[in-house]
mmCIF file of C-alpha atoms in Angstrom:
data_model
loop_
_atom_site.group_PDB
_atom_site.id
_atom_site.type_symbol
_atom_site.label_atom_id
_atom_site.label_comp_id
_atom_site.label_asym_id
_atom_site.label_seq_id
_atom_site.Cartn_x
_atom_site.Cartn_y
_atom_site.Cartn_z
ATOM 1 C CA MET A 612 68.148 100.392 85.993
ATOM 2 C CA THR A 613 69.151 100.329 82.322
ATOM 3 C CA GLU A 614 70.703 97.385 80.486
ATOM 4 C CA LYS A 615 74.090 99.124 80.441
ATOM 5 C CA GLU A 616 74.070 99.513 84.207
ATOM 6 C CA HIS A 617 73.636 95.753 84.589
ATOM 7 C CA LEU A 618 77.021 95.052 83.000
ATOM 8 C CA PHE A 619 79.792 94.121 85.398
ATOM 9 C CA LYS A 620 83.015 96.108 85.178
ATOM 10 C CA ILE A 621 85.801 93.575 84.709
ATOM 11 C CA GLY A 622 89.368 94.710 85.307
ATOM 12 C CA ILE A 623 92.047 93.108 83.145
ATOM 13 C CA THR A 624 95.720 93.223 84.091
ATOM 14 C CA HIS A 625 98.147 93.138 81.179
ATOM 15 C CA GLY A 626 100.670 90.785 82.825
ATOM 16 C CA ASP A 627 104.165 90.512 81.358
ATOM 17 C CA ILE A 628 104.335 92.887 78.388
ATOM 18 C CA ASN A 629 106.908 90.665 76.641
ATOM 19 C CA GLY A 630 104.750 87.535 76.745
ATOM 20 C CA VAL A 631 101.486 86.467 75.114
ATOM 21 C CA GLY A 632 99.259 88.458 77.483
ATOM 22 C CA TYR A 633 98.512 91.306 75.098
ATOM 23 C CA GLU A 634 97.921 88.895 72.246
ATOM 24 C CA ALA A 635 95.314 87.026 74.305
ATOM 25 C CA ILE A 636 93.736 90.284 75.474
ATOM 26 C CA LEU A 637 93.573 91.830 72.001
ATOM 27 C CA LYS A 638 92.228 88.699 70.317
ATOM 28 C CA THR A 639 89.543 88.488 72.981
ATOM 29 C CA MET A 640 88.610 92.153 72.973
ATOM 30 C CA ILE A 641 88.111 92.359 69.205
ATOM 31 C CA MET A 642 85.106 90.048 69.598
ATOM 32 C CA PRO A 643 81.963 92.243 69.408
ATOM 33 C CA ARG A 644 80.147 90.061 71.942
ATOM 34 C CA ILE A 645 82.563 90.937 74.760
ATOM 35 C CA THR A 646 81.185 94.433 75.309
ATOM 36 C CA GLU A 647 77.651 93.010 75.250
ATOM 37 C CA ILE A 648 78.283 90.912 78.367
ATOM 38 C CA CYS A 649 80.590 93.154 80.435
ATOM 39 C CA THR A 650 82.423 96.457 80.557
ATOM 40 C CA PRO A 651 86.115 95.550 80.217
ATOM 41 C CA ILE A 652 88.808 97.815 81.661
ATOM 42 C CA VAL A 653 92.422 96.975 80.789
ATOM 43 C CA TYR A 654 95.067 98.251 83.186
ATOM 44 C CA GLY A 655 97.916 98.658 80.760
ATOM 45 C CA SER A 656 99.527 100.876 78.166
ATOM 46 C CA SER A 657 97.912 102.005 74.928
ATOM 47 C CA LYS A 658 101.389 102.342 73.406
ATOM 48 C CA VAL A 659 102.338 98.783 74.306
ATOM 49 C CA ALA A 660 98.943 97.556 73.084
ATOM 50 C CA SER A 661 99.479 99.376 69.781
ATOM 51 C CA TYR A 662 102.917 97.784 69.438
ATOM 52 C CA HIS A 663 101.432 94.304 69.873
ATOM 53 C CA ARG A 664 98.472 95.051 67.624
ATOM 54 C CA LYS A 665 100.754 96.099 64.756
ATOM 55 C CA LEU A 666 103.084 93.163 65.363
ATOM 56 C CA LEU A 667 100.128 90.780 65.129
ATOM 57 C CA LYS A 668 98.473 92.665 62.243
ATOM 58 C CA LEU A 669 95.154 92.828 64.087
ATOM 59 C CA GLY A 670 93.702 95.751 62.154
ATOM 60 C CA ASP A 671 92.299 99.034 63.433
ATOM 61 C CA PHE A 672 91.108 97.970 66.861
ATOM 62 C CA SER A 673 91.569 100.693 69.500
ATOM 63 C CA PHE A 674 90.807 101.185 73.197
ATOM 64 C CA ASN A 675 88.654 103.830 74.799
ATOM 65 C CA ILE A 676 91.156 105.604 77.059
ATOM 66 C CA VAL A 677 89.870 106.581 80.509
ATOM 67 C CA LYS A 678 91.576 108.025 83.570
ATOM 68 C CA ASN A 679 89.865 105.776 86.084
ATOM 69 C CA ALA A 680 87.358 102.942 86.384
ATOM 70 C CA GLU A 681 84.484 105.319 87.132
ATOM 71 C CA GLN A 682 84.867 106.817 83.647
ATOM 72 C CA ALA A 683 84.626 103.456 81.893
ATOM 73 C CA VAL A 684 82.022 103.439 79.128
ATOM 74 C CA SER A 685 79.663 100.532 78.468
ATOM 75 C CA LYS A 686 79.782 98.936 75.002
ATOM 76 C CA LYS A 687 83.455 99.904 74.664
ATOM 77 C CA VAL A 688 86.773 98.268 75.560
ATOM 78 C CA ASN A 689 88.284 100.686 78.042
ATOM 79 C CA MET A 690 91.909 101.149 79.038
ATOM 80 C CA ILE A 691 93.565 102.946 81.932
ATOM 81 C CA ASN A 692 97.113 103.954 81.060
ATOM 82 C CA ILE A 693 99.107 102.906 84.107
ATOM 83 C CA VAL A 694 102.066 105.040 82.951
ATOM 84 C CA ASP A 695 102.432 107.958 80.558
ATOM 85 C CA SER A 696 106.042 107.340 79.588
ATOM 86 C CA GLU A 697 107.394 105.052 76.888
ATOM 87 C CA ILE A 698 107.788 101.414 77.907
ATOM 88 C CA LYS A 699 110.427 99.252 76.268
ATOM 89 C CA VAL A 700 109.052 96.009 74.896
ATOM 90 C CA ASP A 701 111.479 93.108 74.402
ATOM 91 C CA ILE A 702 109.321 90.390 72.924
ATOM 92 C CA GLY A 703 110.030 86.967 74.361
ATOM 93 C CA GLN A 704 112.444 88.260 77.002
ATOM 94 C CA SER A 705 112.233 88.484 80.775
ATOM 95 C CA THR A 706 113.113 92.040 81.786
ATOM 96 C CA ALA A 707 112.988 94.142 84.938
ATOM 97 C CA VAL A 708 110.733 96.653 83.182
ATOM 98 C CA ALA A 709 108.217 93.915 82.365
ATOM 99 C CA GLY A 710 108.183 92.881 86.007
ATOM 100 C CA GLU A 711 107.606 96.454 87.170
ATOM 101 C CA MET A 712 104.742 96.937 84.698
ATOM 102 C CA SER A 713 103.166 93.624 85.722
ATOM 103 C CA LEU A 714 103.079 94.682 89.359
ATOM 104 C CA LEU A 715 101.862 98.209 88.653
ATOM 105 C CA SER A 716 98.940 96.886 86.609
ATOM 106 C CA LEU A 717 98.107 94.290 89.247
ATOM 107 C CA ASP A 718 98.283 96.765 92.128
ATOM 108 C CA MET A 719 96.056 99.330 90.409
ATOM 109 C CA ALA A 720 93.446 96.754 89.411
ATOM 110 C CA MET A 721 93.410 95.147 92.842
ATOM 111 C CA ASN A 722 93.022 98.502 94.577
ATOM 112 C CA ASP A 723 90.039 99.307 92.370
ATOM 113 C CA LEU A 724 88.586 95.858 93.027
ATOM 114 C CA LEU A 725 88.829 96.263 96.793
ATOM 115 C CA LYS A 726 87.095 99.650 96.473
ATOM 116 C CA ASN A 727 84.359 98.036 94.328
ATOM 117 C CA ASN A 728 85.179 100.321 91.393
ATOM 118 C CA ILE A 729 85.312 97.093 89.385
ATOM 119 C CA GLN A 730 83.603 93.785 90.197
ATOM 120 C CA ALA A 731 86.249 91.222 89.198
ATOM 121 C CA ILE A 732 89.708 90.921 87.687
ATOM 122 C CA VAL A 733 91.125 88.688 84.974
ATOM 123 C CA THR A 734 94.902 88.525 85.208
ATOM 124 C CA ALA A 735 97.127 87.960 82.188
ATOM 125 C CA PRO A 736 100.233 85.814 82.875
ATOM 126 C CA ILE A 737 103.164 87.216 84.827
ATOM 127 C CA ASN A 738 106.762 86.045 85.114
ATOM 128 C CA LYS A 739 107.074 84.946 88.743
ATOM 129 C CA LYS A 740 110.782 85.831 88.776
ATOM 130 C CA ASN A 741 110.975 89.297 87.248
ATOM 131 C CA ILE A 742 108.013 90.592 89.258
ATOM 132 C CA GLN A 743 109.813 89.948 92.551
ATOM 133 C CA SER A 744 110.687 93.121 94.489
ATOM 134 C CA ASP A 745 110.403 94.624 97.946
ATOM 135 C CA LYS A 746 106.697 95.157 97.116
ATOM 136 C CA PHE A 747 106.079 91.678 95.692
ATOM 137 C CA HIS A 748 107.567 88.693 97.476
ATOM 138 C CA PHE A 749 105.054 85.986 96.634
ATOM 139 C CA PRO A 750 105.379 82.742 94.624
ATOM 140 C CA GLY A 751 102.562 83.845 92.337
ATOM 141 C CA HIS A 752 99.271 85.671 91.785
ATOM 142 C CA SER A 753 97.221 83.597 94.230
ATOM 143 C CA GLU A 754 99.375 84.308 97.266
ATOM 144 C CA TYR A 755 99.510 88.025 96.434
ATOM 145 C CA LEU A 756 95.743 88.261 96.005
ATOM 146 C CA ALA A 757 95.026 86.436 99.261
ATOM 147 C CA ASN A 758 97.382 88.784 101.092
ATOM 148 C CA LYS A 759 95.801 91.904 99.577
ATOM 149 C CA ALA A 760 92.323 90.605 100.375
ATOM 150 C CA GLY A 761 93.336 89.845 103.964
ATOM 151 C CA VAL A 762 92.553 86.136 103.647
ATOM 152 C CA ALA A 763 94.727 83.511 105.331
ATOM 153 C CA ASP A 764 93.561 80.526 103.308
ATOM 154 C CA TYR A 765 92.472 80.124 99.693
ATOM 155 C CA LEU A 766 92.241 77.432 97.031
ATOM 156 C CA MET A 767 94.028 77.377 93.701
ATOM 157 C CA PHE A 768 91.128 75.967 91.688
ATOM 158 C CA MET A 769 91.712 74.945 88.077
ATOM 159 C CA VAL A 770 88.414 74.838 86.206
ATOM 160 C CA SER A 771 87.342 73.754 82.722
ATOM 161 C CA PRO A 772 84.301 72.137 81.101
ATOM 162 C CA ALA A 773 86.082 68.784 81.506
ATOM 163 C CA VAL A 774 87.149 68.867 85.161
ATOM 164 C CA ARG A 775 87.648 71.034 88.260
ATOM 165 C CA ILE A 776 90.869 70.404 90.207
ATOM 166 C CA GLY A 777 92.093 72.153 93.343
ATOM 167 C CA VAL A 778 95.466 71.664 95.026
ATOM 168 C CA VAL A 779 96.329 71.462 98.722
ATOM 169 C CA THR A 780 99.919 72.646 98.255
ATOM 170 C CA ASP A 781 100.575 74.800 95.211
ATOM 171 C CA HIS A 782 103.822 76.700 94.656
ATOM 172 C CA ILE A 783 106.214 74.816 96.924
ATOM 173 C CA PRO A 784 109.092 72.407 96.165
ATOM 174 C CA ILE A 785 108.044 68.777 95.795
ATOM 175 C CA SER A 786 110.488 67.890 98.594
ATOM 176 C CA LYS A 787 108.343 69.860 101.061
ATOM 177 C CA VAL A 788 104.923 68.478 100.104
ATOM 178 C CA SER A 789 104.777 65.577 102.570
ATOM 179 C CA GLU A 790 105.884 67.626 105.568
ATOM 180 C CA THR A 791 103.401 70.379 104.680
ATOM 181 C CA LEU A 792 100.362 68.107 104.569
ATOM 182 C CA THR A 793 98.264 67.834 107.712
ATOM 183 C CA PRO A 794 94.689 66.601 108.247
ATOM 184 C CA GLU A 795 93.724 70.168 109.215
ATOM 185 C CA LYS A 796 95.192 71.676 106.042
ATOM 186 C CA ILE A 797 93.537 69.097 103.780
ATOM 187 C CA LEU A 798 90.206 69.511 105.589
ATOM 188 C CA ALA A 799 90.420 73.288 105.141
ATOM 189 C CA LYS A 800 90.902 72.868 101.376
ATOM 190 C CA ILE A 801 87.990 70.406 101.177
ATOM 191 C CA ARG A 802 85.771 72.937 102.934
ATOM 192 C CA LEU A 803 86.917 75.719 100.599
ATOM 193 C CA MET A 804 86.231 73.571 97.538
ATOM 194 C CA GLN A 805 82.799 72.553 98.782
ATOM 195 C CA LYS A 806 81.842 76.155 99.528
ATOM 196 C CA SER A 807 83.096 77.365 96.156
ATOM 197 C CA LEU A 808 81.263 74.641 94.252
ATOM 198 C CA VAL A 809 78.013 75.635 95.975
ATOM 199 C CA ILE A 810 78.351 79.439 95.823
ATOM 200 C CA ASP A 811 80.564 80.087 92.782
ATOM 201 C CA PHE A 812 79.430 77.222 90.540
ATOM 202 C CA ASN A 813 75.836 76.770 91.699
ATOM 203 C CA ILE A 814 76.191 73.057 92.523
ATOM 204 C CA ARG A 815 73.902 72.293 95.445
ATOM 205 C CA ARG A 816 75.311 68.935 96.681
ATOM 206 C CA PRO A 817 78.784 68.644 95.167
ATOM 207 C CA LYS A 818 80.773 65.410 95.239
ATOM 208 C CA ILE A 819 84.495 65.824 95.887
ATOM 209 C CA ALA A 820 87.218 63.278 95.144
ATOM 210 C CA VAL A 821 90.410 63.502 97.192
ATOM 211 C CA LEU A 822 93.596 62.080 95.676
ATOM 212 C CA GLY A 823 96.216 60.138 97.579
ATOM 213 C CA LEU A 824 99.804 61.258 97.867
ATOM 214 C CA ASN A 825 101.757 58.059 97.267
ATOM 215 C CA PRO A 826 101.619 55.526 94.413
ATOM 216 C CA HIS A 827 98.487 53.377 94.762
ATOM 217 C CA ALA A 828 97.387 55.736 97.580
ATOM 218 C CA GLY A 829 99.978 54.077 99.816
ATOM 219 C CA ASP A 830 98.874 50.463 99.284
ATOM 220 C CA ASP A 831 97.644 50.181 102.887
ATOM 221 C CA GLY A 832 100.857 51.633 104.271
ATOM 222 C CA LEU A 833 103.208 49.599 102.109
ATOM 223 C CA ILE A 834 104.259 52.685 100.089
ATOM 224 C CA GLY A 835 104.072 55.456 102.661
ATOM 225 C CA THR A 836 101.702 56.210 105.506
ATOM 226 C CA GLU A 837 100.453 59.715 104.611
ATOM 227 C CA ASP A 838 97.368 58.450 102.785
ATOM 228 C CA GLY A 839 96.028 56.590 105.785
ATOM 229 C CA ASP A 840 97.387 58.740 108.608
ATOM 230 C CA VAL A 841 96.964 62.247 107.157
ATOM 231 C CA ILE A 842 94.594 62.295 104.162
ATOM 232 C CA PHE A 843 91.924 59.790 105.233
ATOM 233 C CA PRO A 844 91.202 61.458 108.611
ATOM 234 C CA ALA A 845 90.524 64.738 106.775
ATOM 235 C CA ILE A 846 88.109 63.006 104.402
ATOM 236 C CA ARG A 847 86.325 61.272 107.287
ATOM 237 C CA GLN A 848 85.933 64.560 109.176
ATOM 238 C CA ALA A 849 84.612 66.296 106.047
ATOM 239 C CA PHE A 850 82.072 63.505 105.557
ATOM 240 C CA ASP A 851 81.014 63.886 109.202
ATOM 241 C CA GLU A 852 80.371 67.563 108.381
ATOM 242 C CA ASP A 853 77.975 66.480 105.607
ATOM 243 C CA ILE A 854 80.470 67.211 102.846
ATOM 244 C CA LEU A 855 80.400 64.525 100.167
ATOM 245 C CA ALA A 856 84.161 63.884 100.098
ATOM 246 C CA PHE A 857 85.562 60.509 99.049
ATOM 247 C CA GLY A 858 88.996 58.894 98.752
ATOM 248 C CA PRO A 859 91.906 58.883 98.844
ATOM 249 C CA TYR A 860 92.113 57.709 95.229
ATOM 250 C CA PRO A 861 95.316 56.638 93.430
ATOM 251 C CA ALA A 862 95.847 59.533 91.007
ATOM 252 C CA ASP A 863 96.942 57.531 87.961
ATOM 253 C CA GLY A 864 94.012 55.137 87.850
ATOM 254 C CA PHE A 865 91.552 57.826 88.878
ATOM 255 C CA PHE A 866 92.214 59.853 85.735
ATOM 256 C CA ALA A 867 93.029 56.988 83.374
ATOM 257 C CA SER A 868 89.721 55.233 84.113
ATOM 258 C CA GLY A 869 87.667 58.387 83.693
ATOM 259 C CA GLN A 870 86.502 58.197 87.304
ATOM 260 C CA PHE A 871 86.991 61.963 87.610
ATOM 261 C CA ARG A 872 83.840 62.451 85.535
ATOM 262 C CA LYS A 873 81.716 61.236 88.455
ATOM 263 C CA PHE A 874 82.780 64.146 90.676
ATOM 264 C CA ASP A 875 82.140 67.882 90.744
ATOM 265 C CA GLY A 876 85.609 68.642 92.094
ATOM 266 C CA VAL A 877 88.934 66.875 92.601
ATOM 267 C CA LEU A 878 91.434 67.782 95.313
ATOM 268 C CA ALA A 879 95.064 66.995 94.478
ATOM 269 C CA MET A 880 97.832 66.991 97.059
ATOM 270 C CA TYR A 881 100.394 68.979 95.073
ATOM 271 C CA HIS A 882 100.760 71.209 92.018
ATOM 272 C CA ASP A 883 101.785 68.806 89.249
ATOM 273 C CA GLN A 884 99.556 65.990 90.488
ATOM 274 C CA GLY A 885 96.601 68.214 89.687
ATOM 275 C CA LEU A 886 97.807 70.435 86.879
ATOM 276 C CA ILE A 887 99.269 67.799 84.558
ATOM 277 C CA PRO A 888 95.952 65.937 84.103
ATOM 278 C CA PHE A 889 94.078 69.237 84.169
ATOM 279 C CA LYS A 890 96.018 70.703 81.251
ATOM 280 C CA LEU A 891 95.835 67.460 79.284
ATOM 281 C CA LEU A 892 92.075 67.278 79.736
ATOM 282 C CA SER A 893 91.279 70.973 79.376
ATOM 283 C CA GLN A 894 93.425 71.944 76.388
ATOM 284 C CA ASP A 895 92.795 75.663 75.673
ATOM 285 C CA GLN A 896 89.700 75.978 77.870
ATOM 286 C CA GLY A 897 91.312 75.840 81.317
ATOM 287 C CA VAL A 898 90.942 78.670 83.823
ATOM 288 C CA ASN A 899 92.786 79.362 87.073
ATOM 289 C CA PHE A 900 90.313 80.605 89.692
ATOM 290 C CA THR A 901 91.339 81.690 93.187
ATOM 291 C CA ALA A 902 88.577 80.312 95.417
ATOM 292 C CA GLY A 903 87.983 81.349 99.002
ATOM 293 C CA LEU A 904 88.456 85.088 98.451
ATOM 294 C CA PRO A 905 85.805 87.797 98.928
ATOM 295 C CA ILE A 906 86.749 89.055 95.465
ATOM 296 C CA VAL A 907 86.561 87.307 92.074
ATOM 297 C CA ARG A 908 89.783 86.626 90.193
ATOM 298 C CA THR A 909 90.324 84.355 87.213
ATOM 299 C CA SER A 910 93.257 83.842 84.882
ATOM 300 C CA PRO A 911 94.117 81.818 81.790
ATOM 301 C CA ALA A 912 95.729 78.507 82.682
ATOM 302 C CA HIS A 913 99.004 79.210 80.887
ATOM 303 C CA GLY A 914 102.146 81.257 81.402
ATOM 304 C CA THR A 915 103.920 84.024 79.521
ATOM 305 C CA ALA A 916 104.903 81.630 76.686
ATOM 306 C CA TYR A 917 107.894 83.736 75.660
ATOM 307 C CA ASP A 918 108.777 81.224 72.923
ATOM 308 C CA ILE A 919 105.686 82.104 70.856
ATOM 309 C CA ALA A 920 105.195 85.733 71.933
ATOM 310 C CA GLY A 921 104.634 88.121 69.037
ATOM 311 C CA LYS A 922 104.293 85.297 66.497
ATOM 312 C CA ASP A 923 100.486 85.223 66.247
ATOM 313 C CA MET A 924 100.522 81.676 67.624
ATOM 314 C CA ALA A 925 98.877 82.177 71.021
ATOM 315 C CA SER A 926 95.295 81.021 71.453
ATOM 316 C CA PRO A 927 92.969 83.440 73.263
ATOM 317 C CA GLU A 928 90.615 80.615 74.303
ATOM 318 C CA SER A 929 91.838 80.233 77.881
ATOM 319 C CA PHE A 930 91.772 83.991 78.460
ATOM 320 C CA ARG A 931 88.308 84.216 76.933
ATOM 321 C CA HIS A 932 87.045 81.425 79.178
ATOM 322 C CA ALA A 933 88.595 83.193 82.172
ATOM 323 C CA LEU A 934 86.591 86.316 81.331
ATOM 324 C CA TYR A 935 83.372 84.371 80.870
ATOM 325 C CA MET A 936 83.934 82.488 84.122
ATOM 326 C CA ALA A 937 84.494 85.685 86.105
ATOM 327 C CA ILE A 938 81.120 86.955 84.902
ATOM 328 C CA ASP A 939 79.401 83.635 85.640
ATOM 329 C CA ILE A 940 80.825 83.514 89.171
ATOM 330 C CA LEU A 941 79.656 87.067 89.852
ATOM 331 C CA LYS A 942 76.152 86.091 88.724
ATOM 332 C CA ASN A 943 76.182 82.884 90.780
ATOM 333 C CA ARG A 944 77.324 84.728 93.905
ATOM 334 C CA LYS A 945 74.538 87.273 93.467
ATOM 335 C CA GLU A 946 71.998 84.495 92.984
ATOM 336 C CA TYR A 947 73.251 82.780 96.126
ATOM 337 C CA ARG A 948 73.065 85.989 98.171
ATOM 338 C CA ASP A 949 69.523 86.609 96.913
ATOM 339 C CA LEU A 950 68.553 83.045 97.813
ATOM 340 C CA ILE A 951 69.953 83.372 101.351
ATOM 341 C CA ALA A 952 68.237 86.732 101.797
ATOM 342 C CA LYS A 953 64.853 85.161 101.015
ATOM 343 C CA LYS A 954 65.221 82.480 103.682
#
């Protein structure tokens, strides 16, 4: 097998065409090293890419246009034109067209991924409102991907060099968090995190911290009973299963004291409990990884950022880290499979 054949084909969805997705993609793809470590395939529009490139004054960079993933060429940045017609770009605006193009890109990339025409996908940010349709009725990427992959449970896993944080409940109203939490649900997320840390991140005996729900983790029932009645039983059961899970920890002190550095993964009870400290700690290096799926999907840990779209202000760091992480996870999964096969 030649060196070129070793390169993973990584599908890249262009996300919302009016946001910072193309800026992050273009700024990443102009790096010569990218085509040395993978064969990128952007599911997008060369005309839209050209519009963004000129707007950002990024020089003469161009894509290698292919009709399908099988035609993708190593050492080049490939693009599949998802439509032949003109697409209207309204920088910084949420439009129906942008939503339609987001879904078309995502659908095509996911179909290729499930057929193993590509080995992973990196998804640029979408607008969760304008993408809604009779074909897309999910709160976000993660739920859509799990549905397409035929998986009932998954873990929204935010990963950076500083910290790894998963969430039990992700895109639901804060008013529904308490009623959604059960020992079984929390235990399932602990198991998913443990498995991902071992297989996807090559950590043999990971330590997992589980956060409480209430202030001071309930203060022994003084400020709510969920921590003792719902969260602790899940931790105890996980520990009985030889998973090194500890807690529940009061979230504020856990992060303020730096205690998170002693653990390989942290499980938060709800979206903002996990993502606020994650984004503060990770800066531009955060990645959103959907753990628990048979496929590999990563994404930058930011949204469409309409307010800075087209202004050459968006950092490509998170997107770049998402691409690197997808490749690393593919390698770790292969190493794990090879290790199991030898036993």
